[in-house]
Amino acid sequence: MTIGDHRAAVVGTDPGEAAVSAPRVGDAMLFGGLLLLTAVIVLLDVRTGEDLQVVPLLVVVPALVSVFGTVRQTGYTAAWIMAVVVTSRLVSGGTFWDVAVGVGFTVLACVLGVGSCLLRIRHATEIARLRSAAVALQRQILRPLPVLTDQVVAHGVYAPIEEDRLVGGDIYEVVESPYGTRVIIGDVQGKGIAAIGAGFAALGAFREAAIREPTLTGVVDALEDAVARHNTFSAQTGEVERFVTALVLGFEGEDRVEAVNCGHLPPHLLHDGGAAAVPLRLTSVPLGMVEFSSEARGAEQFDFPAGATLLAFTDGVTEARDASGAFYPLDTRLGRWAGYGPSEVLDALHADLEAFSGGVRRDDIAMLALRKAPTGNRRRQSGAMSGQGARRAAQTFSEW
């Protein structure tokens, strides 16, 4: 799914909730198997006679169906089993208390089977609803792409795993400022709502600092302060403190890109039929961990020629595994798409990741493909700040 699609409105029942309550086995297969099982058990009971009554064992069937069936399927199964077992019990005879206990136990077992199915589906629905809300919140925080600024065209793919308690904290943003275009891509430590909160703190600080700060290191210092404040608040409320790996890039229209790497994966440059990682030498500690380092963060520059594509990504790409546990060979695969455009590279890479991992991902995936904006066709995106508007915003922020 591309980032441009993630604002689509949800109409009707959420797909996650619908999947929870959907039958995993068709009615024909389930009830056909139930009739066959009943026939086998009844015939076996007739053959064993009074010495060994087998029909009462059918009371476990509703409990088994409750694990994978719907409430309706479990209810029908329970009703059928009650009819068969109670009839068998009445026909076989016995003392009043033997019959009463047998019938009562059968009814209780069937009711418990239906109740357990109802509780399972209700719990799974609540989890699906919470998971969907977390993913929707995360998508609303992130800007839809592609974005065109005076310096770059930014395409992207964002694919959350959307699994219980595994919603991640991948973040990205593209901001046009008086000092050029600033870009961030990052990954918050951990999963869940708390990780999204830390990511939102970093994103909010970046959106302000990218316009306000004249230097890229100043932007990163503001991000560090924001994550530190968030961690202080988290500690006060009993939450776990988190760090954020981040790659912050600055584009000012030249054939060079400025970068500050805060413990993040280096970007890859696709150009002239080849692909290679950008050798960043000044990698520093992640955001939120500056107190553990004695070295100040520094910016460095690297070449970004016309026609090249700069690919930045989170570790959901490099840590994807196949069925044997082998990691995704990014450096080897990227060379196949060196001649592609930014959006085509992302599509090919995303599809290859899905095929490599068999559709089973353990982490979110965020990828940005950046290319210099065409010189003769630069236009400002609606709502983006540039020129005097961006300078007025920067002046406003500096007065706070």
PDB file of C-alpha atoms in Angstrom, residues 187-383:
ATOM      1  CA  ASP A 187      12.249   4.440  13.854  1.00  0.00           C
ATOM      2  CA  VAL A 188      11.125   4.605  17.474  1.00  0.00           C
ATOM      3  CA  GLN A 189      12.320   1.890  19.821  1.00  0.00           C
ATOM      4  CA  GLY A 190       9.582  -0.598  20.656  1.00  0.00           C
ATOM      5  CA  LYS A 191       6.015  -1.075  19.502  1.00  0.00           C
ATOM      6  CA  GLY A 192       2.513   0.038  20.361  1.00  0.00           C
ATOM      7  CA  ILE A 193       0.789   3.293  21.264  1.00  0.00           C
ATOM      8  CA  ALA A 194       3.703   4.465  23.426  1.00  0.00           C
ATOM      9  CA  ALA A 195       6.055   4.188  20.432  1.00  0.00           C
ATOM     10  CA  ILE A 196       3.617   6.204  18.322  1.00  0.00           C
ATOM     11  CA  GLY A 197       3.572   8.872  21.031  1.00  0.00           C
ATOM     12  CA  ALA A 198       7.359   9.175  20.990  1.00  0.00           C
ATOM     13  CA  GLY A 199       7.306   9.318  17.199  1.00  0.00           C
ATOM     14  CA  PHE A 200       4.703  12.074  17.246  1.00  0.00           C
ATOM     15  CA  ALA A 201       6.860  14.102  19.662  1.00  0.00           C
ATOM     16  CA  ALA A 202       9.807  13.822  17.269  1.00  0.00           C
ATOM     17  CA  LEU A 203       7.681  14.663  14.223  1.00  0.00           C
ATOM     18  CA  GLY A 204       6.131  17.728  15.844  1.00  0.00           C
ATOM     19  CA  ALA A 205       9.555  19.037  16.800  1.00  0.00           C
ATOM     20  CA  PHE A 206      10.905  18.391  13.310  1.00  0.00           C
ATOM     21  CA  ARG A 207       8.072  20.275  11.604  1.00  0.00           C
ATOM     22  CA  GLU A 208       8.816  23.338  13.710  1.00  0.00           C
ATOM     23  CA  ALA A 209      12.599  23.150  13.787  1.00  0.00           C
ATOM     24  CA  ALA A 210      12.926  22.453  10.041  1.00  0.00           C
ATOM     25  CA  ILE A 211      11.438  25.888   9.366  1.00  0.00           C
ATOM     26  CA  ARG A 212      13.004  27.709  12.294  1.00  0.00           C
ATOM     27  CA  GLU A 213      16.591  26.451  12.455  1.00  0.00           C
ATOM     28  CA  PRO A 214      19.100  27.665   9.837  1.00  0.00           C
ATOM     29  CA  THR A 215      21.410  24.642  10.306  1.00  0.00           C
ATOM     30  CA  LEU A 216      20.653  20.940  10.109  1.00  0.00           C
ATOM     31  CA  THR A 217      22.462  20.295  13.384  1.00  0.00           C
ATOM     32  CA  GLY A 218      20.183  22.881  14.994  1.00  0.00           C
ATOM     33  CA  VAL A 219      17.196  20.895  13.745  1.00  0.00           C
ATOM     34  CA  VAL A 220      18.609  17.712  15.271  1.00  0.00           C
ATOM     35  CA  ASP A 221      19.320  19.454  18.579  1.00  0.00           C
ATOM     36  CA  ALA A 222      15.651  20.476  18.711  1.00  0.00           C
ATOM     37  CA  LEU A 223      14.641  16.869  18.041  1.00  0.00           C
ATOM     38  CA  GLU A 224      16.888  15.670  20.843  1.00  0.00           C
ATOM     39  CA  ASP A 225      15.289  18.134  23.264  1.00  0.00           C
ATOM     40  CA  ALA A 226      11.799  17.019  22.209  1.00  0.00           C
ATOM     41  CA  VAL A 227      12.549  13.314  22.709  1.00  0.00           C
ATOM     42  CA  ALA A 228      14.217  14.046  26.061  1.00  0.00           C
ATOM     43  CA  ARG A 229      11.135  15.978  27.220  1.00  0.00           C
ATOM     44  CA  HIS A 230       8.895  13.163  26.074  1.00  0.00           C
ATOM     45  CA  ASN A 231      10.999  10.642  27.999  1.00  0.00           C
ATOM     46  CA  THR A 232      10.827  12.776  31.124  1.00  0.00           C
ATOM     47  CA  PHE A 233       7.040  12.831  30.880  1.00  0.00           C
ATOM     48  CA  SER A 234       6.979   9.085  30.171  1.00  0.00           C
ATOM     49  CA  ALA A 235       9.056   8.387  33.286  1.00  0.00           C
ATOM     50  CA  GLN A 236       6.677  10.483  35.392  1.00  0.00           C
ATOM     51  CA  THR A 237       3.671   8.523  34.126  1.00  0.00           C
ATOM     52  CA  GLY A 238       5.306   5.127  34.493  1.00  0.00           C
ATOM     53  CA  GLU A 239       5.948   4.544  30.782  1.00  0.00           C
ATOM     54  CA  VAL A 240       9.182   3.206  29.339  1.00  0.00           C
ATOM     55  CA  GLU A 241      11.641   5.817  28.046  1.00  0.00           C
ATOM     56  CA  ARG A 242      12.442   5.381  24.360  1.00  0.00           C
ATOM     57  CA  PHE A 243      15.048   6.413  21.841  1.00  0.00           C
ATOM     58  CA  VAL A 244      14.579   7.220  18.165  1.00  0.00           C
ATOM     59  CA  THR A 245      16.981   6.367  15.377  1.00  0.00           C
ATOM     60  CA  ALA A 246      16.749   9.048  12.707  1.00  0.00           C
ATOM     61  CA  LEU A 247      18.324  10.171   9.461  1.00  0.00           C
ATOM     62  CA  VAL A 248      17.894  13.906   8.819  1.00  0.00           C
ATOM     63  CA  LEU A 249      18.647  15.233   5.342  1.00  0.00           C
ATOM     64  CA  GLY A 250      18.926  18.741   3.937  1.00  0.00           C
ATOM     65  CA  PHE A 251      18.538  19.700   0.247  1.00  0.00           C
ATOM     66  CA  GLU A 252      19.370  23.218  -0.900  1.00  0.00           C
ATOM     67  CA  GLY A 253      19.294  22.836  -4.666  1.00  0.00           C
ATOM     68  CA  GLU A 254      22.939  21.905  -5.221  1.00  0.00           C
ATOM     69  CA  ASP A 255      24.377  18.539  -6.237  1.00  0.00           C
ATOM     70  CA  ARG A 256      25.155  17.807  -2.596  1.00  0.00           C
ATOM     71  CA  VAL A 257      23.010  16.602   0.294  1.00  0.00           C
ATOM     72  CA  GLU A 258      23.669  17.381   3.934  1.00  0.00           C
ATOM     73  CA  ALA A 259      23.009  14.606   6.429  1.00  0.00           C
ATOM     74  CA  VAL A 260      22.970  14.067  10.178  1.00  0.00           C
ATOM     75  CA  ASN A 261      22.729  10.401  11.086  1.00  0.00           C
ATOM     76  CA  CYS A 262      21.415   9.590  14.561  1.00  0.00           C
ATOM     77  CA  GLY A 263      21.986   5.847  14.733  1.00  0.00           C
ATOM     78  CA  HIS A 264      19.913   5.127  11.633  1.00  0.00           C
ATOM     79  CA  LEU A 265      20.597   2.987   8.583  1.00  0.00           C
ATOM     80  CA  PRO A 266      22.524   4.847   5.870  1.00  0.00           C
ATOM     81  CA  PRO A 267      20.620   5.718   2.689  1.00  0.00           C
ATOM     82  CA  HIS A 268      21.370   4.080  -0.648  1.00  0.00           C
ATOM     83  CA  LEU A 269      22.086   5.953  -3.869  1.00  0.00           C
ATOM     84  CA  LEU A 270      20.864   4.515  -7.180  1.00  0.00           C
ATOM     85  CA  HIS A 271      22.678   6.059 -10.154  1.00  0.00           C
ATOM     86  CA  ASP A 272      24.372   5.106 -13.431  1.00  0.00           C
ATOM     87  CA  GLY A 273      23.041   1.559 -13.349  1.00  0.00           C
ATOM     88  CA  GLY A 274      24.318   0.784  -9.851  1.00  0.00           C
ATOM     89  CA  ALA A 275      23.230   1.017  -6.236  1.00  0.00           C
ATOM     90  CA  ALA A 276      25.351   1.444  -3.113  1.00  0.00           C
ATOM     91  CA  ALA A 277      25.046   2.592   0.464  1.00  0.00           C
ATOM     92  CA  VAL A 278      26.092   6.173   1.133  1.00  0.00           C
ATOM     93  CA  PRO A 279      29.233   6.034   3.331  1.00  0.00           C
ATOM     94  CA  LEU A 280      28.286   8.257   6.285  1.00  0.00           C
ATOM     95  CA  ARG A 281      31.215   8.586   8.687  1.00  0.00           C
ATOM     96  CA  LEU A 282      29.646  10.720  11.419  1.00  0.00           C
ATOM     97  CA  THR A 283      26.961   8.385  12.728  1.00  0.00           C
ATOM     98  CA  SER A 284      25.980   9.456  16.244  1.00  0.00           C
ATOM     99  CA  VAL A 285      23.767   8.057  18.983  1.00  0.00           C
ATOM    100  CA  PRO A 286      19.978   7.896  18.508  1.00  0.00           C
ATOM    101  CA  LEU A 287      17.744  10.739  19.641  1.00  0.00           C
ATOM    102  CA  GLY A 288      17.132  10.572  23.370  1.00  0.00           C
ATOM    103  CA  MET A 289      20.582   9.147  24.149  1.00  0.00           C
ATOM    104  CA  VAL A 290      22.865  12.149  23.800  1.00  0.00           C
ATOM    105  CA  GLU A 291      23.678  12.041  27.519  1.00  0.00           C
ATOM    106  CA  PHE A 292      25.480   8.753  26.892  1.00  0.00           C
ATOM    107  CA  SER A 293      27.803  10.261  24.279  1.00  0.00           C
ATOM    108  CA  SER A 294      30.615  12.764  24.711  1.00  0.00           C
ATOM    109  CA  GLU A 295      30.705  13.707  21.025  1.00  0.00           C
ATOM    110  CA  ALA A 296      28.510  16.410  19.512  1.00  0.00           C
ATOM    111  CA  ARG A 297      26.469  15.516  16.476  1.00  0.00           C
ATOM    112  CA  GLY A 298      27.915  16.672  13.192  1.00  0.00           C
ATOM    113  CA  ALA A 299      26.646  17.122   9.643  1.00  0.00           C
ATOM    114  CA  GLU A 300      28.342  15.802   6.542  1.00  0.00           C
ATOM    115  CA  GLN A 301      27.685  16.074   2.830  1.00  0.00           C
ATOM    116  CA  PHE A 302      27.598  13.624  -0.055  1.00  0.00           C
ATOM    117  CA  ASP A 303      26.989  13.844  -3.801  1.00  0.00           C
ATOM    118  CA  PHE A 304      23.451  13.743  -5.187  1.00  0.00           C
ATOM    119  CA  PRO A 305      23.751  14.010  -8.980  1.00  0.00           C
ATOM    120  CA  ALA A 306      20.855  14.782 -11.272  1.00  0.00           C
ATOM    121  CA  GLY A 307      18.864  11.688 -12.226  1.00  0.00           C
ATOM    122  CA  ALA A 308      19.952   9.778  -9.115  1.00  0.00           C
ATOM    123  CA  THR A 309      17.473   8.317  -6.606  1.00  0.00           C
ATOM    124  CA  LEU A 310      18.237   8.474  -2.909  1.00  0.00           C
ATOM    125  CA  LEU A 311      16.532   5.659  -0.988  1.00  0.00           C
ATOM    126  CA  ALA A 312      16.060   5.978   2.777  1.00  0.00           C
ATOM    127  CA  PHE A 313      14.325   3.259   4.794  1.00  0.00           C
ATOM    128  CA  THR A 314      13.764   1.771   8.224  1.00  0.00           C
ATOM    129  CA  ASP A 315      15.021  -1.565   9.524  1.00  0.00           C
ATOM    130  CA  GLY A 316      11.806  -3.334   8.527  1.00  0.00           C
ATOM    131  CA  VAL A 317      13.496  -3.599   5.114  1.00  0.00           C
ATOM    132  CA  THR A 318      16.907  -4.937   6.118  1.00  0.00           C
ATOM    133  CA  GLU A 319      15.570  -7.196   8.879  1.00  0.00           C
ATOM    134  CA  ALA A 320      12.944  -8.938   6.752  1.00  0.00           C
ATOM    135  CA  ARG A 321      13.567 -12.692   6.756  1.00  0.00           C
ATOM    136  CA  ASP A 322      12.677 -15.591   4.518  1.00  0.00           C
ATOM    137  CA  ALA A 323      11.418 -18.999   5.654  1.00  0.00           C
ATOM    138  CA  SER A 324      14.959 -20.138   6.494  1.00  0.00           C
ATOM    139  CA  GLY A 325      15.633 -17.072   8.663  1.00  0.00           C
ATOM    140  CA  ALA A 326      18.012 -15.362   6.223  1.00  0.00           C
ATOM    141  CA  PHE A 327      17.917 -11.550   6.111  1.00  0.00           C
ATOM    142  CA  TYR A 328      16.807  -9.680   3.018  1.00  0.00           C
ATOM    143  CA  PRO A 329      19.856  -8.998   0.739  1.00  0.00           C
ATOM    144  CA  LEU A 330      19.107  -5.328   0.064  1.00  0.00           C
ATOM    145  CA  ASP A 331      22.471  -4.418  -1.442  1.00  0.00           C
ATOM    146  CA  THR A 332      22.218  -7.261  -3.949  1.00  0.00           C
ATOM    147  CA  ARG A 333      18.591  -6.662  -4.930  1.00  0.00           C
ATOM    148  CA  LEU A 334      18.705  -2.869  -5.335  1.00  0.00           C
ATOM    149  CA  GLY A 335      21.041  -3.061  -8.319  1.00  0.00           C
ATOM    150  CA  ARG A 336      18.217  -4.645 -10.330  1.00  0.00           C
ATOM    151  CA  TRP A 337      16.193  -1.445 -10.196  1.00  0.00           C
ATOM    152  CA  ALA A 338      18.953   1.152 -10.521  1.00  0.00           C
ATOM    153  CA  GLY A 339      17.452   2.438 -13.781  1.00  0.00           C
ATOM    154  CA  TYR A 340      13.918   2.773 -12.400  1.00  0.00           C
ATOM    155  CA  GLY A 341      12.168   5.957 -11.367  1.00  0.00           C
ATOM    156  CA  PRO A 342      11.546   6.617  -7.630  1.00  0.00           C
ATOM    157  CA  SER A 343       8.003   5.234  -7.514  1.00  0.00           C
ATOM    158  CA  GLU A 344       8.947   2.200  -9.617  1.00  0.00           C
ATOM    159  CA  VAL A 345      11.877   1.432  -7.312  1.00  0.00           C
ATOM    160  CA  LEU A 346       9.571   1.503  -4.285  1.00  0.00           C
ATOM    161  CA  ASP A 347       6.955  -0.688  -5.950  1.00  0.00           C
ATOM    162  CA  ALA A 348       9.547  -3.241  -7.031  1.00  0.00           C
ATOM    163  CA  LEU A 349      11.273  -3.268  -3.652  1.00  0.00           C
ATOM    164  CA  HIS A 350       8.019  -3.575  -1.717  1.00  0.00           C
ATOM    165  CA  ALA A 351       6.797  -6.449  -3.902  1.00  0.00           C
ATOM    166  CA  ASP A 352      10.154  -8.209  -3.605  1.00  0.00           C
ATOM    167  CA  LEU A 353      10.101  -7.861   0.181  1.00  0.00           C
ATOM    168  CA  GLU A 354       6.644  -9.416   0.339  1.00  0.00           C
ATOM    169  CA  ALA A 355       7.718 -12.302  -1.886  1.00  0.00           C
ATOM    170  CA  PHE A 356      10.959 -12.825   0.054  1.00  0.00           C
ATOM    171  CA  SER A 357       9.267 -12.924   3.461  1.00  0.00           C
ATOM    172  CA  GLY A 358       6.241 -14.868   2.253  1.00  0.00           C
ATOM    173  CA  GLY A 359       4.008 -12.027   3.388  1.00  0.00           C
ATOM    174  CA  VAL A 360       5.112 -12.477   7.016  1.00  0.00           C
ATOM    175  CA  ARG A 361       6.676  -9.287   8.358  1.00  0.00           C
ATOM    176  CA  ARG A 362       7.916  -8.653  11.889  1.00  0.00           C
ATOM    177  CA  ASP A 363       8.261  -4.889  11.677  1.00  0.00           C
ATOM    178  CA  ASP A 364       6.827  -1.838   9.976  1.00  0.00           C
ATOM    179  CA  ILE A 365       8.273  -0.751   6.658  1.00  0.00           C
ATOM    180  CA  ALA A 366       8.836   2.887   5.747  1.00  0.00           C
ATOM    181  CA  MET A 367      10.728   3.869   2.608  1.00  0.00           C
ATOM    182  CA  LEU A 368      11.398   7.211   0.953  1.00  0.00           C
ATOM    183  CA  ALA A 369      12.693   7.583  -2.612  1.00  0.00           C
ATOM    184  CA  LEU A 370      14.014  11.084  -3.280  1.00  0.00           C
ATOM    185  CA  ARG A 371      15.014  12.638  -6.591  1.00  0.00           C
ATOM    186  CA  LYS A 372      15.968  16.193  -7.482  1.00  0.00           C
ATOM    187  CA  ALA A 373      13.018  18.223  -8.720  1.00  0.00           C
ATOM    188  CA  PRO A 374      13.143  19.017 -12.468  1.00  0.00           C
ATOM    189  CA  THR A 375      14.775  22.388 -12.988  1.00  0.00           C
ATOM    190  CA  GLY A 376      12.232  23.597 -15.535  1.00  0.00           C
ATOM    191  CA  ASN A 377       9.194  22.215 -13.806  1.00  0.00           C
ATOM    192  CA  ARG A 378       9.497  23.124 -10.142  1.00  0.00           C
ATOM    193  CA  ARG A 379       6.247  23.993  -8.516  1.00  0.00           C
ATOM    194  CA  ARG A 380       5.120  24.414  -4.951  1.00  0.00           C
ATOM    195  CA  GLN A 381       2.840  21.820  -3.474  1.00  0.00           C
ATOM    196  CA  SER A 382      -0.502  23.166  -2.238  1.00  0.00           C
ATOM    197  CA  GLY A 383      -0.148  24.126   1.391  1.00  0.00           C
TER     198      GLY A 383
END
